[in-house]
Short mmCIF file of C-alpha atoms in Angstrom, two decimals:
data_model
loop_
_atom_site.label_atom_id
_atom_site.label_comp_id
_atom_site.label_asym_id
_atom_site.label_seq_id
_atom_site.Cartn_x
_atom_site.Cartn_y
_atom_site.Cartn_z
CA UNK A 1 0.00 0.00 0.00
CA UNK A 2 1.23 3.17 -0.76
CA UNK A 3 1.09 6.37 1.62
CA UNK A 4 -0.15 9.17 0.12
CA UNK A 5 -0.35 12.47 0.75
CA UNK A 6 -3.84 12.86 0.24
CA UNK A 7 -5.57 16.50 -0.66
CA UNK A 8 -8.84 14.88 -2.19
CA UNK A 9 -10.65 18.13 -0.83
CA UNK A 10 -8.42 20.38 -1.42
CA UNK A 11 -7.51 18.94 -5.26
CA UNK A 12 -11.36 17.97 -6.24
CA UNK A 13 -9.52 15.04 -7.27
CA UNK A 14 -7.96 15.76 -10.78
CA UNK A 15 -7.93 12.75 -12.51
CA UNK A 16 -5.39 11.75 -14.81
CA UNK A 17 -6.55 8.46 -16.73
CA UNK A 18 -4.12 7.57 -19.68
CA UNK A 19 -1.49 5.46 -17.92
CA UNK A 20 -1.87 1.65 -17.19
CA UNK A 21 -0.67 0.89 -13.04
CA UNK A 22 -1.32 -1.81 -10.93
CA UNK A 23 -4.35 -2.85 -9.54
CA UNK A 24 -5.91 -1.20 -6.60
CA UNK A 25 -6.16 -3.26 -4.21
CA UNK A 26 -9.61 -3.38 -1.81
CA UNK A 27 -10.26 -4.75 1.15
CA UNK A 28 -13.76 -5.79 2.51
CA UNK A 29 -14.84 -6.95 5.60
CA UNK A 30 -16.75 -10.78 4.74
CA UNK A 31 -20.15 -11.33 4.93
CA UNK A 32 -19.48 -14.11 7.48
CA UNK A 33 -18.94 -11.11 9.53
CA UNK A 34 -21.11 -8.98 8.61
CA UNK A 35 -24.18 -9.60 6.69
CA UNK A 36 -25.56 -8.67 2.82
CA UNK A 37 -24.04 -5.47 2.65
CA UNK A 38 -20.54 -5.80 2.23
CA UNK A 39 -18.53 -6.35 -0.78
CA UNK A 40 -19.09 -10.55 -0.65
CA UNK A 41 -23.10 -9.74 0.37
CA UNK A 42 -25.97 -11.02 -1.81
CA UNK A 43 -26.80 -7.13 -1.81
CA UNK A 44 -23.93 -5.73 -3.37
CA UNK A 45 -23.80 -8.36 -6.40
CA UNK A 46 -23.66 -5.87 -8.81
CA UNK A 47 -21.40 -3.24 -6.93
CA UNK A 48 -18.54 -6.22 -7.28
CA UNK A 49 -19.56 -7.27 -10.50
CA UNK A 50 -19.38 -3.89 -12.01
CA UNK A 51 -15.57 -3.57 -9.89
CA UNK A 52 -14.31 -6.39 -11.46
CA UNK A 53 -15.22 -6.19 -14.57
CA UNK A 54 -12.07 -5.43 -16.79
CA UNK A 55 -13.94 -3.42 -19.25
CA UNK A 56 -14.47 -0.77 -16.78
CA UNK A 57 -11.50 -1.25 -14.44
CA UNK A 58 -8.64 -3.07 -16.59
CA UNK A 59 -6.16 -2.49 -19.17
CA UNK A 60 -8.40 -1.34 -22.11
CA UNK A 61 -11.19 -0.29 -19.93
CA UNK A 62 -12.93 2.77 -18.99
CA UNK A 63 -10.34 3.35 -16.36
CA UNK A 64 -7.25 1.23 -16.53
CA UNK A 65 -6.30 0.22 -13.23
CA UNK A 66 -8.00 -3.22 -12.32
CA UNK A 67 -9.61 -3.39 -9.67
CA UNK A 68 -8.94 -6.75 -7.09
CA UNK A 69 -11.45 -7.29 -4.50
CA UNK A 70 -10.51 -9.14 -0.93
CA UNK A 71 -13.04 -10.50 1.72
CA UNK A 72 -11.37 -10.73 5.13
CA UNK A 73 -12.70 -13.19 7.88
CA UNK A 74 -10.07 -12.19 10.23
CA UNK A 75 -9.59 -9.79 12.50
CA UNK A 76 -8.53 -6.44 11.30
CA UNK A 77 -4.94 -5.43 12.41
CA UNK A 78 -2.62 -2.94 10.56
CA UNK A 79 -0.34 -5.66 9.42
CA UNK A 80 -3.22 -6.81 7.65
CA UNK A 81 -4.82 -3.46 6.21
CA UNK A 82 -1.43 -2.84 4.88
CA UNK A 83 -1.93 -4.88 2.10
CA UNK A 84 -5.20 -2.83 0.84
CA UNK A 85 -5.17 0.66 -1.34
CA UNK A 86 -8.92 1.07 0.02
CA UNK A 87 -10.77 -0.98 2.21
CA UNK A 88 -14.85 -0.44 2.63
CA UNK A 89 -16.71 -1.19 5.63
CA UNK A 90 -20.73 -1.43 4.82
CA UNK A 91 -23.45 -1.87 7.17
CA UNK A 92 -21.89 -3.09 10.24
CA UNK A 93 -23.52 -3.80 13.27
CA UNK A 94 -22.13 -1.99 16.18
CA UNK A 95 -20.36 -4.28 18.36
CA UNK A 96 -19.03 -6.61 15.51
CA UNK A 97 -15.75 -5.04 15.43
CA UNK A 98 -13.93 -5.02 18.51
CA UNK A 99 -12.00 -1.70 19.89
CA UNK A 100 -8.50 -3.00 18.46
CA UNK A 101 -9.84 -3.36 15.10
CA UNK A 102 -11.71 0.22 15.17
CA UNK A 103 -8.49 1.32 16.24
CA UNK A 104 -6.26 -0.41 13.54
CA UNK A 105 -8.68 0.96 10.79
CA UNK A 106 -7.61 4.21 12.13
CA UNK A 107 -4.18 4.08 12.23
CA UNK A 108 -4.28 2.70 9.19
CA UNK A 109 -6.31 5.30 7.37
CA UNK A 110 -3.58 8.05 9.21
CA UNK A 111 -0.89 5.85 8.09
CA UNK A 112 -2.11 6.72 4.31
CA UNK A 113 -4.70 4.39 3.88
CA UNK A 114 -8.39 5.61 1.94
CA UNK A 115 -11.61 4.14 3.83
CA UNK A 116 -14.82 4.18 2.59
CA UNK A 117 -16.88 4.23 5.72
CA UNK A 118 -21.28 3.87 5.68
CA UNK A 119 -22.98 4.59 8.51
CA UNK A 120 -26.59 4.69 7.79
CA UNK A 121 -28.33 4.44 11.51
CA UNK A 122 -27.13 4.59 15.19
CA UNK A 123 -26.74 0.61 15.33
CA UNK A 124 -24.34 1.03 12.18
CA UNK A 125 -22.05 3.57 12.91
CA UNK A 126 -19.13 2.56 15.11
CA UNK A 127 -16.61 3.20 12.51
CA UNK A 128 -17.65 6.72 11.82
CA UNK A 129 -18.09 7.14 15.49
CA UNK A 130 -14.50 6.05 16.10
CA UNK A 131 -12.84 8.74 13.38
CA UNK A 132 -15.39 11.59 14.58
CA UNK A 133 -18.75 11.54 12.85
CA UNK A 134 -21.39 10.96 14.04
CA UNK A 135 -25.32 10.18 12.42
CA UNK A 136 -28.37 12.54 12.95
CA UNK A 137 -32.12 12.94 11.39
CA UNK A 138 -33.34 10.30 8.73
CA UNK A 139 -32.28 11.64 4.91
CA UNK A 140 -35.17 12.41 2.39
CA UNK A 141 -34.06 11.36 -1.26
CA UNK A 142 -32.81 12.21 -4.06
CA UNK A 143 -29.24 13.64 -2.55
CA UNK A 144 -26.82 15.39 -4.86
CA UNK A 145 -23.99 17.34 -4.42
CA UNK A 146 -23.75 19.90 -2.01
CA UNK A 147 -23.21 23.73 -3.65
CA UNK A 148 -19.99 24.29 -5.55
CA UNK A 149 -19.37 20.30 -5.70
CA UNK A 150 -21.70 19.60 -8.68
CA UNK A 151 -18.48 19.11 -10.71
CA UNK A 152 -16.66 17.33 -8.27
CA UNK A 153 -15.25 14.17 -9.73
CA UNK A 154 -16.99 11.74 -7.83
CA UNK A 155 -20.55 13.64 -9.10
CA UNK A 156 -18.93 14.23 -12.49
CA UNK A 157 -16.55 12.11 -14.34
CA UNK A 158 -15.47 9.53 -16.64
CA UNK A 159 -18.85 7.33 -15.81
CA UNK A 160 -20.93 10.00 -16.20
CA UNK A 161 -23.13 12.33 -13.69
CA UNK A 162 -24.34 11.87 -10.53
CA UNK A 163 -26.62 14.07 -9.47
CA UNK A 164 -29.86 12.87 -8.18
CA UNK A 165 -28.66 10.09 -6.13
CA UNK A 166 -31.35 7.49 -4.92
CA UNK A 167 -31.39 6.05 -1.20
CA UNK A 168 -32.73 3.58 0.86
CA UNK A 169 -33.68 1.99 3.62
CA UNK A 170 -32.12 2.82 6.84
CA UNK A 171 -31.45 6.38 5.05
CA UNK A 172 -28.98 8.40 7.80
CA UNK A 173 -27.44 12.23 7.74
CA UNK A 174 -24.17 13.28 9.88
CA UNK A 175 -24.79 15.35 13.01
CA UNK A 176 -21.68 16.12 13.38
CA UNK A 177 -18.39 15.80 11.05
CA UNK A 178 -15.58 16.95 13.06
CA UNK A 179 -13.48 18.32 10.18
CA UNK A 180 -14.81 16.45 7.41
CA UNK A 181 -16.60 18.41 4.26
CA UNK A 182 -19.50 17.95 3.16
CA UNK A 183 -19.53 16.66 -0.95
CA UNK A 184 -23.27 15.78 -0.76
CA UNK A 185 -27.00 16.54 0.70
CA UNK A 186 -30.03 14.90 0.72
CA UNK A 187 -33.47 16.92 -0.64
CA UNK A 188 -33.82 18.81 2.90
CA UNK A 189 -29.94 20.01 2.91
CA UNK A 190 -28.74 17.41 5.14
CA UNK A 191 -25.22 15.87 4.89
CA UNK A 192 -25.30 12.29 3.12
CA UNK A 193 -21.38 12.31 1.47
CA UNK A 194 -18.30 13.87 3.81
CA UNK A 195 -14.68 13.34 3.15
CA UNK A 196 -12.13 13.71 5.97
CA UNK A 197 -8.37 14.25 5.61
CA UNK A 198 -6.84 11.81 7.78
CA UNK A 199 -3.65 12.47 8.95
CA UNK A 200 -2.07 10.92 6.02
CA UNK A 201 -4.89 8.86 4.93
CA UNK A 202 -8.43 9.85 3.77
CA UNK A 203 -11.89 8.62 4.69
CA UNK A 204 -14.73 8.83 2.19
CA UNK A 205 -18.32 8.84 4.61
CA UNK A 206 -21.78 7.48 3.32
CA UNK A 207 -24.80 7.90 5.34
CA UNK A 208 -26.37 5.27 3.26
CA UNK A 209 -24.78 1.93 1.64
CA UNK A 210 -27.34 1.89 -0.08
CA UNK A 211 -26.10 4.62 -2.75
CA UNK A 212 -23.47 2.21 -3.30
CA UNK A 213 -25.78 -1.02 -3.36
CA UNK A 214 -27.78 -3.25 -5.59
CA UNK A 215 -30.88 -1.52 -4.41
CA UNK A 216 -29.47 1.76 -6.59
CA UNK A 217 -27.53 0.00 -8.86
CA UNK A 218 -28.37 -0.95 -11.95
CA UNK A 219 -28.41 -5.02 -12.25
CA UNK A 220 -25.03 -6.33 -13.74
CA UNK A 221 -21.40 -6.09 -14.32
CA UNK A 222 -22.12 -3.48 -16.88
CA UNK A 223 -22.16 0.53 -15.90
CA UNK A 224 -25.26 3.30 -17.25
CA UNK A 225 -23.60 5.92 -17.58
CA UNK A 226 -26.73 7.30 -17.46
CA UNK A 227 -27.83 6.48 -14.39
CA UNK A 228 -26.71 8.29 -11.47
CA UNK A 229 -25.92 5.86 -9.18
CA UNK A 230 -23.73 4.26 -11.48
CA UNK A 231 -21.73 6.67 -11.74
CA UNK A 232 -21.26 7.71 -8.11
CA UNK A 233 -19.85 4.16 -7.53
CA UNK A 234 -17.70 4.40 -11.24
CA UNK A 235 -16.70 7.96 -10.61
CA UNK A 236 -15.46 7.13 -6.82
CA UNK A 237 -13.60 4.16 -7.38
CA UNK A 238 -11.88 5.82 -10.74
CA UNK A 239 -10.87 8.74 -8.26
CA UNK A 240 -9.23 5.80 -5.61
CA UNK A 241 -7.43 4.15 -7.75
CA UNK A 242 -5.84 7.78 -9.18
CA UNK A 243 -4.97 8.60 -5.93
CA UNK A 244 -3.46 5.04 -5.21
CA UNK A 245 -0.91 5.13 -8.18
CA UNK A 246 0.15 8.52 -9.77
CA UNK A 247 -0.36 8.56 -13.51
CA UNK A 248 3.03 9.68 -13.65
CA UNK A 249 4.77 6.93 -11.97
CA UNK A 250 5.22 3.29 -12.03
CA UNK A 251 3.97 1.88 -8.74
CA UNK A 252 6.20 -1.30 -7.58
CA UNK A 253 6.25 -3.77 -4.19
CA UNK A 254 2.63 -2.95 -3.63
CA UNK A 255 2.46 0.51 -4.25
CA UNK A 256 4.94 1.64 -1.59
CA UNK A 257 7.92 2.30 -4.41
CA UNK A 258 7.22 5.30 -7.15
CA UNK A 259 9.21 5.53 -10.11
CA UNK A 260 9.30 8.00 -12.42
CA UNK A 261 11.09 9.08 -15.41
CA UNK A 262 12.56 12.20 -16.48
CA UNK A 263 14.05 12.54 -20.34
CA UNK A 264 15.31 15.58 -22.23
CA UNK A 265 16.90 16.06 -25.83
CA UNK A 266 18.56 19.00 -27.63
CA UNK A 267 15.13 20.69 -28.02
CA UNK A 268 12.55 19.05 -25.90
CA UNK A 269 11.85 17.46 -22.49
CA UNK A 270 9.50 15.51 -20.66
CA UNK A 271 8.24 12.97 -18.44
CA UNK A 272 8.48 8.94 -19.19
CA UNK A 273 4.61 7.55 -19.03
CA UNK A 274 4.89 4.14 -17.37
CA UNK A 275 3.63 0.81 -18.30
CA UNK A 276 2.97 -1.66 -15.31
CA UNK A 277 4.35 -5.21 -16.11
CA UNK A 278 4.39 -6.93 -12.90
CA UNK A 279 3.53 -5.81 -9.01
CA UNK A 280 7.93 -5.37 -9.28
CA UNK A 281 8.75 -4.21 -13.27
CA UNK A 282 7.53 -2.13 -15.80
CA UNK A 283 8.48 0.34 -18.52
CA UNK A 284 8.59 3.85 -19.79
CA UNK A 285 7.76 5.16 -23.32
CA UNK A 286 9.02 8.72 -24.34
CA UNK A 287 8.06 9.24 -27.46
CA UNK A 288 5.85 6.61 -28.99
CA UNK A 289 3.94 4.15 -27.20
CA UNK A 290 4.91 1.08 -29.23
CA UNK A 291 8.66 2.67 -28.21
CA UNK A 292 10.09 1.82 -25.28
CA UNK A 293 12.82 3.63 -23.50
CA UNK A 294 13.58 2.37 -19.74
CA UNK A 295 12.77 -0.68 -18.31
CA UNK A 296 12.50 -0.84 -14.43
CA UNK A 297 12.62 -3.52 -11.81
CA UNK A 298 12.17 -3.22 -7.47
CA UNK A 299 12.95 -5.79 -5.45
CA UNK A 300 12.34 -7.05 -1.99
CA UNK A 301 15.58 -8.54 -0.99
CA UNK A 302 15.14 -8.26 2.16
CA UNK A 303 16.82 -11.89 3.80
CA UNK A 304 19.68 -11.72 1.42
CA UNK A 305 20.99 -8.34 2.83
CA UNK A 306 18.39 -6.62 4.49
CA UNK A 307 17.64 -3.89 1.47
CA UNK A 308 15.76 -3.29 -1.79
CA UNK A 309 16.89 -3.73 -4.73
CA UNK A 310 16.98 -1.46 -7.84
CA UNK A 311 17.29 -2.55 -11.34
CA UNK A 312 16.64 -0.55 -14.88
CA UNK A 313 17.85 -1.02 -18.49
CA UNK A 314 17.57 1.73 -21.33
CA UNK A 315 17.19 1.23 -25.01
CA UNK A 316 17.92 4.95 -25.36
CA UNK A 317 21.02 7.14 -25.66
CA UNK A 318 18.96 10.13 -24.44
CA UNK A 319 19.01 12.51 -21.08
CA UNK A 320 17.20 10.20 -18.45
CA UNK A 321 16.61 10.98 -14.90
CA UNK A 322 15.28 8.06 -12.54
CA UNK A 323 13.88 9.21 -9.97
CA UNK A 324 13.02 6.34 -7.47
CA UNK A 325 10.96 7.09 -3.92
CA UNK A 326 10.49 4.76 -0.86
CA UNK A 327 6.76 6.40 0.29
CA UNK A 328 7.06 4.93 3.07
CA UNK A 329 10.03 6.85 4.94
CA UNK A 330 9.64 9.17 2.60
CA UNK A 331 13.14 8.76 0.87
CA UNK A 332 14.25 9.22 -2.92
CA UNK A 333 16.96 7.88 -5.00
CA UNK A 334 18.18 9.65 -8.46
CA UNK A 335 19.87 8.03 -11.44
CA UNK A 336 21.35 9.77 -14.34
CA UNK A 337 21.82 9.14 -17.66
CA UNK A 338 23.75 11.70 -19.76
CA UNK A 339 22.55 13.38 -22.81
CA UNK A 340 24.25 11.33 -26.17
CA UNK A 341 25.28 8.74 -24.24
CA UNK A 342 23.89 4.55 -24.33
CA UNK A 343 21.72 4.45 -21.04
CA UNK A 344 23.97 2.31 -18.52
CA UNK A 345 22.61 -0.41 -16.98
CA UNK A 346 21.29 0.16 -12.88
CA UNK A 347 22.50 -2.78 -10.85
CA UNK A 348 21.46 -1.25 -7.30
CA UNK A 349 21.29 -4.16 -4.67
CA UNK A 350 21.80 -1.39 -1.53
CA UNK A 351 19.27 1.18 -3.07
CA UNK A 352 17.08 1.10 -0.16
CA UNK A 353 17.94 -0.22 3.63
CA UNK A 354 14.54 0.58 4.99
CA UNK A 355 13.33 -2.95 5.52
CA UNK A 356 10.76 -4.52 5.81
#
């Protein structure tokens, strides 16, 4: 998992969608745990379906990051949310999750992590509870964005508009959001959407699953873009999986390693767009797509001698500059290749000693 530094109010989330990276990786709590409305639940069939289908999240697809999907059984713990880009909790009975785990969720979402948190009633909120929100007077639908966020990203963007969002059910508000802002309202003006900066983290808040679930939805693995629910739930997880991989960088060892490239000739300049191979290699192409320049590998080498390893090739003779960042510390590592000279091969096995 990577650790962003996450504006996502401040930025309205300015998506860049051109560049292939690695799939974001979501975590859900089971519905052995939990009930229907999680990401496993008989009512959120076609929230997954539509997630994992590679013609809207996949190379070639609407948005090309994939998308892969994880039910966990156990109990939450950081070393486990590590693992996860974004992990949802739906509608979660209070008492399910015990104080530890309410407390690993949040030091994992300050740690950099991006939560989607519903809360829809007052026997369903001990997540939002636990990071400062708290649930209020029944919602009245249709809820759309709140002034000066009808172009937000999540309400408009690359599956279409959302803004007369249906609800349902146990249909909450927030009473009170601590420092969260408000993205949405229901029909009377009351908060149904609020997104907190975390510490380093985010947390996305839904006072109903439901504008998330099947009972919105339309049926399927296939998005309207028509429809505005669909494209709250296309629009929101197209914004994640921006913020979990720049578009300018290739994203290795789970996301915590970002490398990006740097080129410049006699009479231009630029950046390398990267091409995910593997969750450890990938490429850059300067000039042509069907081109490539720099080929990059990260390693975990951590019981041979306690470091990462950093590998790249060029088929270029251009000015390169690798620029290669641990997120986690934060710490970065340059490489330089001089202008009109055959890109030397990177053979770094003490690049990074910031095991594990």
């Amino acid at each position: 998992m990577r650790h962003p530094s996450v504006a996502l109010t401040a930025s309205l989330l300015v998506l860049s969608l051109a560049v292939p990276a690695a799939a974001l990786e979501v975590g859900s709590i089971a519905t052995s745990r939990v009930g229907d409305w999680t990401l496993d639940g008989f009512e959120m069939q076609s929230t997954r379906a539509k997630l994992e289908n590679a013609v809207n999240f996949g190379t070639g697809g609407t948005i090309p990051e994939g998308i892969d999907v994880t039910d966990v059984s156990a109990p939450l713990t950081e070393t486990l949310l590590a693992q996860f880009d974004v992990f949802f909790v739906g509608y979660v009975p209070d008492g399910t999750l015990s104080a530890a785990e309410l407390s690993a969720l949040e030091n994992w979402v300050a740690d950099g992590g991006l939560l989607i948190a519903t809360c829809d009633d007052t026997g369903h909120d001990a997540v939002c509870n636990e990071l400062g929100v708290t649930l209020g007077a029944v919602s009245v639908e249709p809820a759309g964005p709140a002034a000066g966020f009808e172009t937000h990203p999540l309400f408009d963007g690359p599956f279409g508009q959302a803004q007369a969002l249906g609800l349902f059910g146990n249909q909450g508000s927030f009473a009170a959001l601590g420092g969260a802002v408000v993205l949405a309202e229901d029909a009377g003006g009351l908060p149904v959407i609020a997104i907190d900066d975390h510490g380093e983290g985010a947390v996305l808040f839904l006072a109903d699953v439901d504008l998330i679930s099947d009972n919105n939805l339309t049926a399927g693995a296939d998005f309207d873009f028509g429809h505005d629910n669909d494209a709250l739930l296309g629009n929101l997880f197209a914004a994640l999986a921006d913020l979990a991989c720049p578009a300018d960088a290739l994203c290795l060892q789970g996301g915590r390693f970002e490398v990006r490239a740097f080129w410049e000739t006699a009479s231009d300049s630029g950046f390398g767009q990267p091409v995910q191979l593997t969750s450890d290699s990938g490429y850059f192409w300067f000039f042509d797509a069907a081109n490539i320049e720099v080929v990059a590998k990260l390693l975990a080498a951590c019981p041979v001698n306690d470091r990462f390893w950093f590998f790249a090739a060029g088929l270029t003779n251009v000015e390169v500059t690798l620029e290669v960042t641990d997120t986690s510390v934060p710490r970065t590592n340059t490489y330089f290749n001089p202008q009109g000279t055959a890109f030397q091969p990177i053979q770094d096995t003490a690049a990074f000693d910031t095991c594990p």
